[in-house]
CSV table of C-alpha atoms in Angstrom, one decimal:
chain,number,residue,atom,x,y,z
A,298,MET,CA,2.3,-33.9,-49.4
A,299,GLN,CA,4.7,-33.5,-46.6
A,300,PRO,CA,3.3,-32.2,-43.3
A,301,VAL,CA,4.5,-28.7,-42.4
A,302,PRO,CA,6.6,-28.8,-39.1
A,303,LEU,CA,5.1,-26.5,-36.4
A,304,THR,CA,7.9,-24.3,-35.2
A,305,LEU,CA,7.7,-22.3,-31.9
A,306,HIS,CA,6.6,-19.2,-33.9
A,307,HIS,CA,4.0,-21.0,-36.1
A,308,PRO,CA,0.5,-19.5,-35.5
A,309,LEU,CA,-1.0,-23.0,-34.8
A,310,ARG,CA,1.7,-23.8,-32.3
A,311,ARG,CA,1.2,-20.5,-30.5
A,312,ALA,CA,-2.5,-21.0,-30.4
A,313,ALA,CA,-2.1,-24.5,-29.0
A,314,LEU,CA,0.3,-23.3,-26.3
A,315,ALA,CA,-2.1,-20.5,-25.4
A,316,LEU,CA,-4.9,-23.0,-25.0
A,317,CYS,CA,-2.7,-25.2,-22.8
A,318,ALA,CA,-1.8,-22.2,-20.6
A,319,ALA,CA,-5.4,-21.2,-20.3
A,320,ALA,CA,-6.3,-24.7,-19.2
A,321,LEU,CA,-3.5,-24.7,-16.6
A,322,LEU,CA,-4.3,-21.4,-15.0
A,323,PRO,CA,-7.3,-22.6,-12.8
A,324,ALA,CA,-5.2,-25.6,-11.7
A,325,LEU,CA,-2.3,-23.3,-10.8
A,326,GLY,CA,-4.6,-21.0,-8.9
A,327,THR,CA,-6.0,-23.9,-7.0
A,328,LEU,CA,-2.5,-25.1,-6.2
A,329,THR,CA,-1.6,-21.6,-4.9
A,330,ALA,CA,-4.7,-21.5,-2.8
A,331,ILE,CA,-3.9,-25.0,-1.3
A,332,GLN,CA,-0.3,-23.9,-0.5
A,333,ALA,CA,-1.6,-20.7,1.1
A,334,HIS,CA,-4.1,-22.7,3.2
A,335,ALA,CA,-1.5,-25.2,4.2
A,336,GLN,CA,0.9,-22.3,5.2
A,337,THR,CA,-1.9,-20.6,7.2
A,338,SER,CA,-3.1,-23.8,8.9
A,339,ASP,CA,0.4,-24.8,10.0
A,340,TRP,CA,1.2,-21.4,11.4
A,341,PRO,CA,2.7,-20.8,14.0
A,342,ASN,CA,3.8,-24.3,14.7
A,343,ALA,CA,6.6,-24.7,12.2
A,344,LYS,CA,9.3,-22.5,13.8
A,345,PRO,CA,9.9,-19.6,16.2
A,346,ILE,CA,8.7,-16.2,15.2
A,347,SER,CA,11.3,-13.4,14.8
A,348,TYR,CA,10.3,-9.9,16.0
A,349,VAL,CA,12.7,-7.4,14.5
A,350,VAL,CA,13.4,-4.2,16.5
A,351,PRO,CA,15.2,-1.6,14.3
A,352,PHE,CA,16.8,0.2,17.2
A,353,THR,CA,19.1,-0.6,20.1
A,354,ALA,CA,18.0,-2.4,23.2
A,355,GLY,CA,16.4,-0.2,25.9
A,356,GLY,CA,14.5,2.3,23.8
A,357,SER,CA,10.7,2.6,23.5
A,358,THR,CA,10.5,0.4,20.4
A,359,ASP,CA,12.5,-2.3,22.1
A,360,ILE,CA,10.4,-2.1,25.3
A,361,ILE,CA,7.2,-2.5,23.2
A,362,GLY,CA,8.7,-5.3,21.2
A,363,ARG,CA,9.7,-7.3,24.2
A,364,THR,CA,6.4,-6.7,25.9
A,365,ILE,CA,4.4,-7.8,22.9
A,366,ALA,CA,6.7,-10.7,22.1
A,367,ASN,CA,6.2,-12.1,25.6
A,368,LYS,CA,2.5,-11.9,25.3
A,369,LEU,CA,2.4,-13.5,21.8
A,370,GLN,CA,4.7,-16.2,23.0
A,371,GLU,CA,2.1,-17.1,25.7
A,372,SER,CA,-1.0,-16.9,23.5
A,373,LEU,CA,0.4,-18.5,20.4
A,374,LYS,CA,2.4,-21.2,22.3
A,375,GLN,CA,5.4,-20.5,20.1
A,376,ALA,CA,8.7,-18.8,20.8
A,377,VAL,CA,8.9,-15.2,19.7
A,378,VAL,CA,12.5,-14.0,19.5
A,379,VAL,CA,13.4,-10.3,19.6
A,380,GLU,CA,16.2,-9.3,17.3
A,381,ASN,CA,17.7,-5.8,17.4
A,382,LYS,CA,18.9,-4.5,14.0
A,383,PRO,CA,19.7,-0.8,14.5
A,384,GLY,CA,20.8,1.8,12.0
A,385,GLN,CA,19.6,4.3,9.3
A,386,ALA,CA,16.7,5.5,11.5
A,387,GLY,CA,15.3,2.0,11.6
A,388,GLY,CA,15.9,1.5,7.9
A,389,ILE,CA,18.3,-1.4,8.2
A,390,GLY,CA,15.9,-3.5,10.2
A,391,ALA,CA,13.0,-2.4,7.9
A,392,SER,CA,14.9,-3.4,4.8
A,393,PHE,CA,15.7,-6.8,6.3
A,394,VAL,CA,12.0,-7.5,7.1
A,395,ALA,CA,10.8,-6.2,3.7
A,396,LYS,CA,12.9,-9.0,2.1
A,397,ALA,CA,11.8,-11.7,4.5
A,398,ALA,CA,9.4,-14.5,3.6
A,399,PRO,CA,5.7,-13.5,4.0
A,400,ASP,CA,4.9,-16.5,6.1
A,401,GLY,CA,4.0,-15.0,9.4
A,402,TYR,CA,7.3,-15.9,11.1
A,403,THR,CA,8.8,-12.4,10.8
A,404,LEU,CA,7.3,-9.3,12.5
A,405,PHE,CA,8.6,-5.7,12.6
A,406,GLY,CA,8.4,-3.1,15.3
A,407,GLY,CA,7.7,-0.1,13.0
A,408,THR,CA,7.8,3.6,14.0
A,409,ILE,CA,7.0,7.0,12.8
A,410,SER,CA,10.5,7.0,11.4
A,411,THR,CA,10.5,3.7,9.5
A,412,HIS,CA,7.0,4.1,8.1
A,413,ALA,CA,6.5,7.8,7.7
A,414,ILE,CA,9.6,10.1,7.9
A,415,ASN,CA,12.1,7.9,6.1
A,416,ALA,CA,10.0,7.9,2.9
A,417,SER,CA,10.8,11.5,2.3
A,418,LEU,CA,14.2,11.9,4.1
A,419,TYR,CA,16.1,9.2,2.2
A,420,LYS,CA,16.3,9.5,-1.5
A,421,ASN,CA,17.3,5.9,-2.1
A,422,LEU,CA,15.4,4.1,0.6
A,423,SER,CA,16.0,0.3,0.4
A,424,TYR,CA,12.4,-0.5,1.2
A,425,HIS,CA,8.9,1.0,0.6
A,426,PRO,CA,6.9,1.6,3.8
A,427,VAL,CA,3.6,0.8,2.1
A,428,LYS,CA,4.4,-1.6,-0.8
A,429,ASP,CA,6.7,-3.9,1.2
A,430,PHE,CA,4.7,-4.3,4.4
A,431,GLU,CA,1.3,-5.6,5.7
A,432,PRO,CA,0.0,-3.3,8.5
A,433,VAL,CA,-0.9,-5.4,11.6
A,434,ALA,CA,-1.6,-2.9,14.4
A,435,LEU,CA,-0.9,0.6,15.6
A,436,VAL,CA,0.3,0.0,19.2
A,437,ALA,CA,0.6,3.4,20.8
A,438,THR,CA,1.4,7.1,20.4
A,439,LEU,CA,4.1,8.5,22.6
A,440,PRO,CA,4.8,12.1,23.8
A,441,ASN,CA,8.3,13.4,23.2
A,442,VAL,CA,9.9,15.6,25.8
A,443,LEU,CA,12.7,18.2,25.7
A,444,ILE,CA,15.6,16.8,27.7
A,445,ILE,CA,18.7,18.8,28.8
A,446,ASN,CA,21.9,18.3,30.7
A,447,PRO,CA,21.4,19.8,34.2
A,448,SER,CA,24.8,21.6,34.0
A,449,LEU,CA,23.4,24.0,31.4
A,450,GLY,CA,22.0,25.9,34.3
A,451,VAL,CA,18.6,26.5,32.7
A,452,ASN,CA,15.2,25.8,34.2
A,453,ASN,CA,12.7,26.3,31.4
A,454,VAL,CA,12.5,26.5,27.6
A,455,ALA,CA,12.8,30.3,27.5
A,456,GLU,CA,16.1,30.2,29.4
A,457,LEU,CA,17.3,27.4,27.0
A,458,ILE,CA,16.5,29.5,24.0
A,459,ALA,CA,18.3,32.5,25.4
A,460,LEU,CA,21.4,30.3,26.1
A,461,LEU,CA,21.3,28.9,22.6
A,462,LYS,CA,21.1,32.4,21.1
A,463,LYS,CA,24.0,33.6,23.3
A,464,ASP,CA,26.4,30.6,23.2
A,465,PRO,CA,27.2,28.8,19.9
A,466,THR,CA,29.1,26.1,21.8
A,467,LYS,CA,25.8,24.8,23.2
A,468,ARG,CA,24.0,24.4,19.9
A,469,MET,CA,24.4,20.7,19.5
A,470,PHE,CA,21.4,18.4,20.0
A,471,ALA,CA,21.4,14.6,20.0
A,472,SER,CA,18.8,12.2,18.4
A,473,SER,CA,18.2,8.4,18.3
A,474,GLY,CA,19.1,8.5,14.6
A,475,ALA,CA,19.0,10.6,11.5
A,476,GLY,CA,15.5,10.9,10.3
A,477,THR,CA,13.8,9.9,13.5
A,478,SER,CA,11.0,12.0,15.0
A,479,THR,CA,13.5,13.1,17.6
A,480,HIS,CA,15.8,14.4,14.9
A,481,LEU,CA,13.0,16.4,13.2
A,482,ALA,CA,11.9,17.7,16.5
A,483,GLY,CA,15.3,19.3,17.0
A,484,GLU,CA,15.3,20.6,13.4
A,485,MET,CA,11.8,22.1,14.0
A,486,PHE,CA,12.9,23.7,17.3
A,487,GLY,CA,15.9,25.4,15.6
A,488,ASP,CA,13.7,26.6,12.8
A,489,LEU,CA,11.0,28.0,15.1
A,490,ILE,CA,13.4,29.9,17.4
A,491,GLY,CA,15.7,31.1,14.5
A,492,VAL,CA,18.9,29.4,15.7
A,493,LYS,CA,21.0,27.1,13.5
A,494,LEU,CA,21.6,23.9,15.5
A,495,THR,CA,24.0,21.1,14.9
A,496,HIS,CA,22.5,17.6,14.8
A,497,ILE,CA,24.4,14.7,16.4
A,498,PRO,CA,22.8,11.3,15.4
A,499,TYR,CA,23.2,8.1,17.4
A,500,LYS,CA,22.1,4.5,16.8
A,501,GLY,CA,19.2,4.5,19.2
A,502,THR,CA,18.1,6.4,22.3
A,503,PRO,CA,20.2,4.9,25.1
A,504,PRO,CA,23.6,6.1,23.7
A,505,ALA,CA,22.2,9.5,22.9
A,506,LEU,CA,20.7,9.9,26.3
A,507,THR,CA,24.0,8.8,27.9
A,508,ASP,CA,25.9,11.6,26.1
A,509,VAL,CA,23.3,14.2,27.1
A,510,ALA,CA,23.5,13.1,30.7
A,511,ALA,CA,27.3,13.2,30.5
A,512,GLY,CA,27.3,16.7,29.0
A,513,GLN,CA,28.8,15.7,25.7
A,514,VAL,CA,25.6,17.1,23.9
A,515,SER,CA,23.4,19.9,25.3
A,516,PHE,CA,20.0,18.6,24.7
A,517,MET,CA,17.7,16.3,22.8
A,518,PHE,CA,14.0,15.4,22.2
A,519,ASP,CA,13.0,11.9,22.9
A,520,GLN,CA,10.1,9.8,24.2
A,521,MET,CA,9.1,10.2,27.8
A,522,THR,CA,9.4,6.4,28.2
A,523,ALA,CA,13.2,6.6,27.7
A,524,ALA,CA,13.8,9.8,29.6
A,525,LEU,CA,12.1,9.1,32.9
A,526,PRO,CA,14.6,6.8,34.6
A,527,LEU,CA,17.5,9.3,34.1
A,528,ALA,CA,15.3,12.2,35.0
A,529,LYS,CA,14.3,10.6,38.3
A,530,ALA,CA,18.0,9.9,39.0
A,531,GLY,CA,18.8,13.6,38.4
A,532,ARG,CA,21.1,12.9,35.5
A,533,VAL,CA,19.0,14.8,33.0
A,534,LYS,CA,16.3,17.5,33.3
A,535,LEU,CA,12.9,17.6,31.5
A,536,LEU,CA,11.7,21.0,30.4
A,537,ALA,CA,8.5,20.5,28.3
A,538,VAL,CA,6.4,18.0,26.3
A,539,THR,CA,5.9,18.2,22.6
A,540,THR,CA,2.2,17.3,22.6
A,541,GLY,CA,-0.6,19.8,22.3
A,542,LYS,CA,-1.7,19.1,25.8
A,543,ARG,CA,0.0,18.3,29.1
A,544,ILE,CA,0.3,14.6,29.9
A,545,THR,CA,-1.0,12.7,32.9
A,546,LEU,CA,2.4,11.0,33.5
A,547,ALA,CA,4.1,14.4,34.1
A,548,PRO,CA,1.4,17.1,34.5
A,549,GLU,CA,3.9,19.6,35.9
A,550,LEU,CA,5.6,19.8,32.5
A,551,PRO,CA,4.3,22.5,30.2
A,552,THR,CA,3.9,22.0,26.5
A,553,MET,CA,6.3,23.6,24.0
A,554,ILE,CA,3.6,25.9,23.0
A,555,GLU,CA,2.9,27.0,26.6
A,556,SER,CA,6.7,27.5,26.9
A,557,GLY,CA,6.7,30.2,24.2
A,558,VAL,CA,7.3,28.2,21.0
A,559,PRO,CA,4.1,28.6,18.9
A,560,GLY,CA,3.4,25.8,16.4
A,561,PHE,CA,5.5,23.2,18.1
A,562,GLU,CA,3.3,20.1,18.4
A,563,MET,CA,4.3,16.5,17.6
A,564,SER,CA,4.2,13.0,19.0
A,565,SER,CA,5.7,9.7,17.8
A,566,TRP,CA,4.0,6.4,17.3
A,567,GLN,CA,4.8,2.7,17.4
A,568,ALA,CA,3.2,-0.1,15.2
A,569,ILE,CA,3.7,-3.7,14.1
A,570,TYR,CA,4.1,-4.9,10.6
A,571,ALA,CA,4.6,-8.1,8.6
A,572,PRO,CA,6.2,-8.6,5.2
A,573,LYS,CA,4.0,-7.8,2.2
A,574,GLY,CA,2.0,-10.9,1.1
A,575,THR,CA,1.7,-12.4,4.6
A,576,PRO,CA,-1.7,-14.3,4.5
A,577,LYS,CA,-4.6,-12.2,5.7
A,578,ALA,CA,-5.7,-14.9,8.1
A,579,ILE,CA,-2.3,-14.7,9.8
A,580,VAL,CA,-2.4,-10.9,9.9
A,581,GLN,CA,-5.9,-11.0,11.4
A,582,LYS,CA,-4.8,-13.5,14.0
A,583,LEU,CA,-1.8,-11.5,15.0
A,584,ASN,CA,-3.9,-8.3,15.2
A,585,ALA,CA,-6.4,-10.0,17.5
A,586,GLU,CA,-3.7,-11.4,19.8
A,587,ILE,CA,-1.8,-8.0,19.9
A,588,VAL,CA,-5.0,-6.1,20.7
A,589,LYS,CA,-5.9,-8.6,23.4
A,590,ALA,CA,-2.4,-8.2,24.9
A,591,LEU,CA,-2.6,-4.4,24.9
A,592,LYS,CA,-5.8,-4.7,27.0
A,593,GLN,CA,-4.2,-6.8,29.7
A,594,PRO,CA,-3.7,-5.0,33.1
A,595,ASP,CA,0.0,-5.7,33.4
A,596,VAL,CA,0.6,-4.3,29.8
A,597,GLN,CA,-1.5,-1.3,30.5
A,598,ALA,CA,0.3,-0.7,33.8
A,599,LYS,CA,3.7,-0.8,32.1
A,600,LEU,CA,3.1,1.0,28.8
A,601,HIS,CA,0.5,3.6,30.0
A,602,ASP,CA,0.9,4.0,33.7
A,603,GLN,CA,4.7,3.8,34.0
A,604,LEU,CA,5.8,5.0,30.6
A,605,GLY,CA,3.1,7.4,29.5
A,606,MET,CA,2.1,5.8,26.2
A,607,ASN,CA,-1.3,6.3,24.8
A,608,ILE,CA,-2.3,2.7,23.9
A,609,VAL,CA,-4.2,2.4,20.7
A,610,GLY,CA,-4.5,-1.2,19.5
A,611,SER,CA,-5.9,-0.5,16.0
A,612,THR,CA,-7.0,-2.7,13.2
A,613,PRO,CA,-4.7,-3.2,10.2
A,614,GLU,CA,-7.0,-1.0,8.1
A,615,GLU,CA,-6.8,1.8,10.7
A,616,LEU,CA,-3.0,1.6,10.7
A,617,ALA,CA,-2.9,1.9,6.9
A,618,ALA,CA,-5.2,5.0,7.0
A,619,HIS,CA,-2.9,6.5,9.7
A,620,MET,CA,0.1,6.1,7.5
A,621,ASP,CA,-1.7,7.7,4.6
A,622,LYS,CA,-2.0,10.9,6.7
A,623,GLU,CA,1.4,10.7,8.3
A,624,ILE,CA,3.7,10.2,5.3
A,625,PRO,CA,2.7,13.5,3.5
A,626,ARG,CA,2.7,15.4,6.8
A,627,TRP,CA,6.3,14.5,7.6
A,628,ALA,CA,7.3,15.0,4.0
A,629,ASP,CA,6.2,18.6,4.3
A,630,LEU,CA,8.3,19.0,7.5
A,631,VAL,CA,11.4,17.4,6.0
A,632,LYS,CA,11.2,19.8,3.1
A,633,LYS,CA,10.6,22.9,5.2
A,634,SER,CA,13.3,22.1,7.8
A,635,GLY,CA,15.9,21.0,5.2
A,636,ALA,CA,16.6,17.9,7.3
A,637,THR,CA,19.1,15.4,5.8
A,638,PRO,CA,20.1,11.9,6.7
A,639,ASP,CA,23.6,13.2,7.6
């Protein structure tokens, strides 16, 4: 009797293949574990670390990125190179990092825009703020401030509202990019005062502030960190803060609520992420070094005392929980305001 050849689809052949696969799984798992351990034990000695800032140089995200990069470079004994990749409210830089190797050599300076607002503002976002990233640390929260061109001739929020209602040519506001917290602040302002405003988006805070100072655009909302130098030079005027309480850095500035705009309360935040799948040991080490850096006197003096940031230094788990609250909150505002990326 001739033996029956075992084809690929023969039951015995399939059973044999299944047994082989089952036998190999533990070995493959062990190999993966060994590779992960080797990757973790070698980090960060293999190459320089890239820290991607998704906005132009000079803004708050850039300042934080360079401050943290310098401290990580000292503590990890490895070069940390800041790369600015602006555009799409930070989405271009975020998409780049989302696709990067999860080996601990790429970090991302995330914001309220990249990891909360963009999720609801962009219908075809090229990354997922939760599924594509490992939370590392919530760095700080930042008060936004209402900034105007001094030539408008107004001295408080009530006078600005009166001007906007009277003169349609003054109804343009700038932002650091479509979908940023500064964009939605302007949308919310227009909605609350009943005036249709025209949004002018820029690729980052510095060029937007430059045009407000030059009188090309009437006003904008942005972080106190960015506005202070121009305000001190008299090139822009600050009218109010967007937080629920006055801030220690500028206690003379009233809140938007105190200024007659009920319900106007918001602040932005800055965080650090790594690509999804970055080994937990590396994430924990990065978190420990970042939290340690944020406690150093020179960092506290720069970020808190000079720039008015509320330093947090959270755990990765606390940052994840923060995002769980922020994403739906901003989705509601995007829907209510009708804000679009254009």
